[in-house]
Amino acid sequence: MLKLLKSTAFRLSLIYLAVFAVFAGLLIAYLSWNTWVIFSRQLNNTIEAEVQGLAEQYRIGGTLRLIQVIDKRTRNPSSSLYLVQDPQGNRLAGNVASVPPATWDADGEDELRVTYDRFDESGATRHEAVVQVFLLPGGFRLLVGRDIEERQRLQDIIWRATLLAAVLMIVLGVGGGYYVSRRILARIDAVAETSRSIMAGDLSQRMSLSGSGDEFDRLAASLNEMLERIERLMHGLKEVSDNIAHDLKTPLTRLRGRVEAALRAEPTEVGYREALETTIEESDRLIAVFNGLLMIARAEAGASGASFATVDLAEAARDVVDLYEPVAEDAGLTLEVDAPEDVSIEGNRELIGQAIANLVDNALKYGRPDPEAPDSEGRGVTVAVRRVGPRAEIAVCDAGPGIPPAARGKVVERFARLEESRSAPGAGLGLALVAAVARLHDGTLLFEDNGPGLKAILDLPANGAKPAAS
């Protein structure tokens, strides 16, 4: 309960209740005051009309006529009050038995409130009225008024309704605040409990959704997406650590073994030179692995603030093909570029070029056609640049064995190698870098069958749309 009372939701409910109570109180007070004014005005108008009517009768027939008219009016039950007294204070006509003696001293005053006794009652009950008194010639006195019990009853009804509404408002406001706070607190406690489980190391936990689509569900959905991203990153970090330990331990051990062998062997200049050259080659391979990891990290971090500019994909593809043509000739393959039109995007020129180079390098390494195939002669690697609607596609096609559909999601992971022996050159970082560059530019890396071979497609947004990661 203490936690509930300290909750923001409960405090906000009380604030809303107070604001609503003040507004409702002002509204009721305004309505009550206006009702009171209307009834008072109506009361005064009624008394004024009575006075004018009796004054007219007095002018016509004097005191006797006035007594006859009042006696006739008092025979009909109403809220109007009449009293005529002689100079000695005896009642001559009217439905009022007595009034305080001081009443007769207020000759001609308006809105005079007095207590009186009804003529037809025992006198045990006192009533209130608004009256006017007049002194007539000859010492006669006239009282005309109106009972205000109806106005008092209306006022009592308004105050009782106000009190009842205030009590109901407080009860419903506090109860509603309690109910809303309990629901909100339960949602927050569920988030806190899930957060504690996550902090304890269980990254598979997710925030629960109520299905209402409210702000808590939207927040929980965003947190779940963030947790899924964190879980993937942590899983990737673990895989990277395991792969680094596996892929770098062997060359480092081999590097250390060759240095030790050179030290144990007969010290000759030729032996030392061979050992140093081998050490440099192994070091270059290790540096290439770390450079690949840094390049992937740079791409996933938004190119470390690298600026985006207009990149001509056709020109970038031609530059890569020109660079790798000697490599293709040494491998006995053809390397061609198919870019009939200029296709431009907004992106990082260096990373786009590196991604195309990685796809071409993979195609030259693993996309050799089967020499026993009848149409293997003259087949090679083609880099095609096309614009498909609002998208730009760079397709690198080869005639090799391709990648099985079940393994196409794995090859974009760091250090992923389909070759279990890992005897071929490379560290398994090329396609991971291409996928990271694609994500940086709001694109995707797709793999399709080339019949035979593999078609690796780098799909990017065209039309000069700047990627969100920039």
XYZ file of C-alpha atoms in Angstrom:
470
model
C 0.000 0.000 0.000
C 2.847 2.388 0.815
C 4.408 1.712 -2.578
C 1.027 2.323 -4.170
C 0.565 5.648 -2.391
C 4.022 6.753 -3.515
C 3.369 5.796 -7.135
C 3.180 8.515 -9.777
C -0.074 7.141 -11.153
C -1.819 7.451 -7.783
C -0.486 10.960 -7.259
C -1.638 11.975 -10.727
C -5.066 10.509 -9.974
C -5.280 12.598 -6.803
C -4.198 15.709 -8.695
C -6.823 15.094 -11.378
C -9.388 14.464 -8.633
C -8.503 17.751 -6.910
C -8.674 19.687 -10.174
C -11.998 18.116 -11.078
C -13.340 18.725 -7.549
C -12.418 22.406 -7.703
C -13.989 22.742 -11.142
C -17.140 20.890 -10.065
C -17.349 22.960 -6.849
C -17.079 26.210 -8.766
C -19.699 25.029 -11.242
C -22.125 23.985 -8.475
C -21.508 27.239 -6.592
C -22.193 29.239 -9.747
C -25.408 27.323 -10.443
C -26.525 27.646 -6.817
C -25.858 31.362 -6.759
C -27.730 31.931 -10.004
C -30.649 29.826 -8.768
C -30.723 31.823 -5.567
C -30.675 35.110 -7.503
C -33.481 33.971 -9.795
C -35.689 32.837 -6.900
C -34.981 36.050 -4.960
C -35.853 38.159 -7.977
C -39.009 36.161 -8.575
C -39.935 36.492 -4.904
C -39.491 40.267 -4.927
C -41.431 40.593 -8.156
C -44.296 38.568 -6.686
C -44.384 40.694 -3.541
C -44.200 43.865 -5.611
C -47.125 42.709 -7.741
C -49.150 41.887 -4.614
C -48.392 45.295 -3.142
C -49.407 47.114 -6.307
C -52.643 45.142 -6.541
C -53.596 45.819 -2.931
C -52.675 49.493 -3.300
C -55.089 49.732 -6.198
C -57.860 48.109 -4.142
C -57.138 50.505 -1.253
C -57.444 53.489 -3.567
C -60.774 52.199 -4.827
C -62.460 51.303 -1.553
C -60.219 52.254 1.325
C -59.485 50.072 4.345
C -62.755 48.172 4.200
C -62.178 47.190 0.592
C -58.608 46.179 1.425
C -59.803 43.930 4.282
C -62.389 42.258 2.039
C -59.833 41.527 -0.729
C -57.239 40.126 1.717
C -59.876 37.984 3.456
C -60.877 36.555 0.083
C -57.256 35.842 -0.934
C -56.392 34.096 2.335
C -59.130 31.543 1.717
C -56.986 30.086 -1.154
C -53.853 28.228 0.054
C -50.636 29.811 -1.268
C -47.231 31.034 -0.191
C -48.375 34.644 -0.100
C -48.753 36.272 3.322
C -51.188 39.033 4.347
C -51.943 40.789 7.615
C -54.031 43.888 8.416
C -54.064 45.263 11.983
C -55.984 48.099 13.593
C -54.229 50.826 15.601
C -54.526 48.696 18.767
C -52.677 45.738 17.080
C -55.722 43.525 16.593
C -55.746 41.335 13.454
C -58.499 42.377 11.096
C -57.651 40.066 8.145
C -54.882 37.844 6.809
C -53.274 34.450 7.253
C -50.483 35.558 9.613
C -51.096 35.168 13.325
C -48.157 37.206 14.615
C -44.816 38.708 13.699
C -42.076 40.204 15.866
C -43.134 43.722 17.044
C -39.993 45.263 15.553
C -41.241 44.286 12.110
C -43.658 47.224 12.023
C -40.785 49.666 12.437
C -39.430 48.824 8.949
C -42.039 50.733 6.999
C -41.439 50.388 3.224
C -38.198 48.360 3.426
C -37.551 45.657 0.817
C -36.189 42.154 1.433
C -37.147 42.186 5.131
C -36.750 38.671 6.526
C -38.898 37.815 9.530
C -40.206 34.823 11.406
C -43.954 34.458 11.761
C -46.742 32.206 13.001
C -49.439 30.976 10.692
C -52.988 31.816 11.607
C -54.182 28.263 11.093
C -51.392 26.574 13.134
C -50.799 26.117 16.846
C -47.705 28.328 16.850
C -45.242 25.584 17.749
C -43.577 25.905 14.336
C -41.957 29.147 13.282
C -41.717 30.035 9.589
C -39.567 32.443 7.630
C -40.733 34.950 5.084
C -39.721 38.031 3.147
C -42.185 40.840 3.790
C -42.940 44.526 3.273
C -44.924 46.578 5.805
C -46.915 49.746 5.266
C -48.552 52.216 7.695
C -52.020 53.213 6.448
C -54.001 56.347 7.353
C -55.816 56.073 10.644
C -53.137 53.963 12.294
C -53.924 50.810 10.350
C -50.954 48.573 9.345
C -50.528 46.270 6.357
C -48.036 43.375 5.890
C -47.522 41.697 2.538
C -44.940 38.928 2.058
C -43.972 35.570 0.717
C -42.968 32.418 2.502
C -39.403 31.339 1.652
C -39.595 27.713 2.763
C -39.565 26.599 -0.871
C -36.362 28.520 -1.466
C -34.854 27.049 1.689
C -35.876 23.554 0.652
C -34.295 24.084 -2.774
C -31.123 25.342 -1.139
C -31.058 22.328 1.179
C -31.560 20.019 -1.793
C -28.675 21.671 -3.651
C -26.349 21.414 -0.649
C -27.279 17.800 0.009
C -26.724 16.985 -3.675
C -23.414 18.824 -3.546
C -22.327 16.921 -0.442
C -23.410 13.593 -1.946
C -21.645 14.407 -5.227
C -18.481 15.382 -3.320
C -18.527 12.138 -1.335
C -19.150 10.053 -4.461
C -16.491 11.976 -6.348
C -13.912 11.392 -3.613
C -14.808 7.723 -3.252
C -14.844 7.091 -6.999
C -11.734 9.229 -7.553
C -9.701 7.493 -4.853
C -11.066 4.099 -5.884
C -10.381 4.775 -9.554
C -6.909 6.054 -8.736
C -6.279 2.961 -6.638
C -7.480 0.664 -9.425
C -5.522 2.463 -12.150
C -2.416 2.638 -9.963
C -2.636 -1.061 -9.179
C -2.852 -1.908 -12.889
C 0.000 0.418 -13.810
C 2.068 -0.740 -10.850
C 1.487 -4.364 -11.848
C 2.746 -3.622 -15.377
C 5.787 -1.771 -14.018
C 6.512 -4.557 -11.512
C 6.381 -7.072 -14.356
C 8.892 -4.979 -16.315
C 11.106 -4.658 -13.234
C 10.961 -8.414 -12.586
C 11.862 -9.161 -16.194
C 14.697 -6.614 -16.016
C 16.083 -8.308 -12.903
C 16.014 -11.664 -14.689
C 17.828 -10.130 -17.653
C 20.424 -8.505 -15.380
C 20.921 -11.899 -13.774
C 22.067 -13.172 -17.175
C 18.907 -14.600 -18.765
C 18.822 -12.639 -22.017
C 15.977 -14.779 -23.352
C 13.462 -13.006 -21.103
C 11.041 -10.588 -22.776
C 8.613 -7.960 -21.561
C 5.029 -9.227 -21.447
C 2.404 -7.618 -23.693
C -1.225 -7.186 -22.690
C -2.429 -6.947 -26.278
C -4.173 -3.611 -25.688
C -1.725 -1.686 -27.864
C -1.363 1.067 -25.261
C 1.806 2.997 -24.463
C 3.027 0.237 -22.138
C 2.657 -2.326 -24.923
C 4.493 -0.032 -27.347
C 7.260 0.497 -24.795
C 7.456 -3.239 -24.082
C 7.597 -4.014 -27.812
C 10.457 -1.530 -28.269
C 12.295 -3.002 -25.282
C 11.786 -6.504 -26.665
C 13.261 -5.464 -30.005
C 16.210 -3.932 -28.171
C 16.648 -7.100 -26.090
C 16.543 -9.252 -29.206
C 19.213 -7.039 -30.740
C 21.330 -7.256 -27.579
C 20.880 -11.029 -27.436
C 21.980 -11.360 -31.054
C 24.981 -9.119 -30.399
C 25.956 -11.072 -27.296
C 25.541 -14.335 -29.174
C 27.579 -12.909 -32.037
C 30.223 -11.701 -29.597
C 30.456 -15.164 -28.106
C 30.740 -16.696 -31.564
C 33.330 -14.115 -32.543
C 35.330 -14.855 -29.403
C 35.124 -18.588 -30.026
C 36.017 -18.160 -33.690
C 38.904 -15.828 -32.909
C 40.218 -18.328 -30.413
C 39.867 -21.108 -32.981
C 41.032 -19.270 -36.117
C 43.852 -17.237 -34.610
C 45.228 -19.761 -32.158
C 46.481 -22.054 -34.923
C 48.393 -19.419 -36.958
C 49.817 -17.859 -33.801
C 50.952 -21.267 -32.568
C 52.408 -22.035 -35.994
C 54.120 -18.639 -36.053
C 55.664 -19.236 -32.625
C 56.716 -22.780 -33.589
C 58.535 -21.598 -36.725
C 60.360 -18.915 -34.784
C 61.415 -21.458 -32.162
C 62.500 -23.898 -34.907
C 64.601 -21.169 -36.520
C 66.238 -20.415 -33.162
C 66.978 -24.078 -32.492
C 68.371 -24.702 -36.007
C 71.885 -23.954 -37.121
C 72.154 -20.155 -37.267
C 72.467 -19.276 -40.924
C 71.463 -16.189 -42.835
C 69.320 -18.193 -45.249
C 67.461 -19.962 -42.420
C 66.810 -16.727 -40.566
C 65.604 -15.018 -43.733
C 63.180 -17.837 -44.517
C 61.881 -17.763 -40.933
C 61.408 -13.984 -41.056
C 59.642 -14.149 -44.424
C 57.304 -16.846 -43.149
C 56.676 -14.798 -40.006
C 55.807 -11.744 -42.102
C 53.374 -13.778 -44.222
C 51.627 -15.174 -41.135
C 51.551 -11.693 -39.595
C 50.010 -10.268 -42.758
C 47.269 -12.891 -42.613
C 46.591 -12.070 -38.962
C 46.549 -8.339 -39.724
C 44.106 -9.005 -42.576
C 41.789 -10.803 -40.136
C 41.882 -7.931 -37.657
C 41.421 -5.407 -40.462
C 38.344 -7.328 -41.574
C 36.933 -7.285 -38.040
C 37.612 -3.558 -37.733
C 35.985 -2.909 -41.100
C 32.850 -4.823 -40.023
C 32.744 -2.975 -36.713
C 33.153 0.314 -38.555
C 30.279 -0.500 -40.888
C 27.993 -1.643 -38.064
C 28.820 1.544 -36.114
C 27.730 3.759 -39.003
C 31.102 3.986 -40.713
C 32.472 5.884 -37.699
C 30.991 9.141 -38.887
C 32.018 8.714 -42.511
C 30.098 11.042 -44.760
C 27.646 9.840 -47.360
C 27.741 11.104 -50.906
C 26.431 10.149 -54.327
C 28.030 6.871 -55.418
C 27.913 5.687 -59.033
C 27.521 1.931 -58.639
C 28.396 1.217 -62.271
C 31.672 3.109 -61.907
C 32.439 1.386 -58.615
C 31.783 -2.031 -60.207
C 34.091 -1.216 -63.161
C 36.877 -0.154 -60.779
C 36.611 -3.438 -58.871
C 36.567 -5.473 -62.093
C 39.668 -3.642 -63.354
C 41.405 -4.424 -60.055
C 40.553 -8.142 -60.085
C 41.062 -8.866 -63.799
C 44.660 -10.077 -63.281
C 43.482 -12.361 -60.473
C 40.776 -13.794 -62.721
C 43.267 -14.395 -65.540
C 45.608 -16.244 -63.174
C 42.678 -18.405 -62.083
C 41.685 -19.109 -65.690
C 38.317 -17.347 -65.329
C 36.624 -14.514 -67.175
C 35.538 -11.430 -65.256
C 33.033 -9.071 -66.858
C 30.934 -6.114 -65.812
C 27.386 -5.619 -67.090
C 26.296 -2.048 -66.319
C 24.301 -0.618 -69.251
C 23.159 2.418 -67.255
C 24.487 4.595 -64.495
C 22.836 3.826 -61.160
C 23.543 6.142 -58.251
C 22.821 5.875 -54.541
C 23.648 7.863 -51.425
C 26.318 5.987 -49.501
C 29.925 5.553 -48.481
C 32.122 5.046 -51.559
C 34.858 3.133 -49.731
C 32.523 0.639 -48.058
C 30.456 0.053 -51.203
C 33.643 -0.634 -53.171
C 34.920 -2.987 -50.456
C 31.606 -4.886 -50.445
C 31.697 -5.372 -54.237
C 35.352 -6.433 -54.014
C 34.518 -9.031 -51.351
C 31.738 -10.507 -53.489
C 34.040 -10.661 -56.520
C 36.861 -12.162 -54.451
C 34.541 -14.871 -53.094
C 33.253 -15.636 -56.585
C 36.804 -16.024 -57.928
C 37.827 -18.247 -55.007
C 34.805 -20.498 -54.703
C 32.894 -19.972 -57.955
C 35.050 -22.040 -60.317
C 32.877 -24.053 -62.714
C 33.057 -27.820 -62.670
C 35.666 -28.724 -65.334
C 33.722 -31.887 -66.201
C 30.576 -29.899 -67.047
C 30.008 -29.698 -70.830
C 29.462 -25.927 -70.827
C 32.147 -25.017 -68.299
C 34.456 -23.629 -70.946
C 34.463 -19.852 -71.013
C 32.272 -19.411 -68.018
C 33.388 -17.008 -65.291
C 32.184 -14.208 -63.041
C 29.855 -11.384 -64.056
C 29.145 -8.204 -62.091
C 25.755 -6.770 -63.123
C 24.392 -3.395 -61.999
C 20.678 -2.781 -62.453
C 18.017 -0.370 -61.248
C 14.770 -2.099 -60.216
C 12.172 0.518 -59.363
C 13.360 2.494 -56.338
C 16.096 -0.078 -55.636
C 19.578 -0.582 -57.000
C 20.973 -4.109 -57.369
C 24.577 -5.250 -57.698
C 24.585 -8.937 -58.676
C 27.804 -10.968 -58.714
C 27.168 -14.220 -60.622
C 29.439 -17.237 -60.864
C 29.180 -20.795 -62.238
C 30.523 -22.655 -59.202
C 28.878 -25.105 -56.823
C 26.924 -22.342 -55.089
C 25.729 -22.264 -51.485
C 23.038 -24.642 -50.190
C 19.842 -22.765 -49.239
C 20.079 -24.013 -45.644
C 23.548 -22.460 -45.247
C 22.852 -19.054 -46.814
C 21.935 -17.492 -43.485
C 25.093 -18.794 -41.857
C 27.653 -17.563 -44.376
C 27.080 -13.906 -43.401
C 28.242 -14.566 -39.838
C 31.768 -13.710 -38.740
C 34.314 -16.489 -39.318
C 31.673 -18.637 -41.018
C 33.277 -21.147 -43.387
C 31.425 -23.806 -45.374
C 34.725 -25.591 -45.809
C 35.172 -27.600 -42.631
C 38.875 -28.216 -43.243
C 39.566 -24.442 -43.520
C 42.423 -25.199 -45.866
C 41.432 -22.532 -48.408
C 42.681 -18.982 -47.889
C 40.432 -16.532 -46.077
C 39.070 -15.958 -42.593
C 35.308 -16.077 -43.187
C 34.820 -12.313 -42.814
C 34.144 -11.227 -46.393
C 30.391 -11.851 -46.555
C 29.948 -10.650 -42.961
C 31.397 -7.302 -44.047
C 29.102 -7.185 -47.105
C 26.059 -7.828 -44.888
C 27.174 -5.097 -42.466
C 27.627 -2.601 -45.332
C 24.166 -3.529 -46.657
C 22.583 -2.888 -43.235
C 24.422 0.434 -42.970
C 22.855 1.551 -46.272
C 19.349 0.224 -45.436
C 19.868 -2.628 -47.864
C 20.075 -6.407 -47.817
C 22.374 -9.139 -49.053
C 20.524 -11.880 -50.935
C 21.613 -15.198 -52.413
C 19.929 -16.891 -55.378
C 20.667 -19.845 -57.650
C 22.409 -18.913 -60.879
C 21.797 -22.300 -62.559
C 24.538 -23.392 -62.096
C 26.375 -21.293 -59.579
C 25.492 -18.555 -57.136
C 24.075 -15.070 -57.596
C 24.952 -12.765 -54.714
C 22.768 -9.628 -54.824
C 23.545 -6.459 -52.910
C 20.165 -4.681 -52.816
C 20.348 -0.963 -51.900
C 17.904 1.979 -51.957
C 18.271 4.174 -55.035
C 16.749 7.553 -55.896
C 19.310 9.361 -53.774
C 17.570 8.408 -50.502
C 19.975 8.896 -47.637
C 20.199 5.876 -45.357
C 18.928 6.278 -41.821
C 22.271 5.134 -40.395
C 24.066 8.133 -41.767
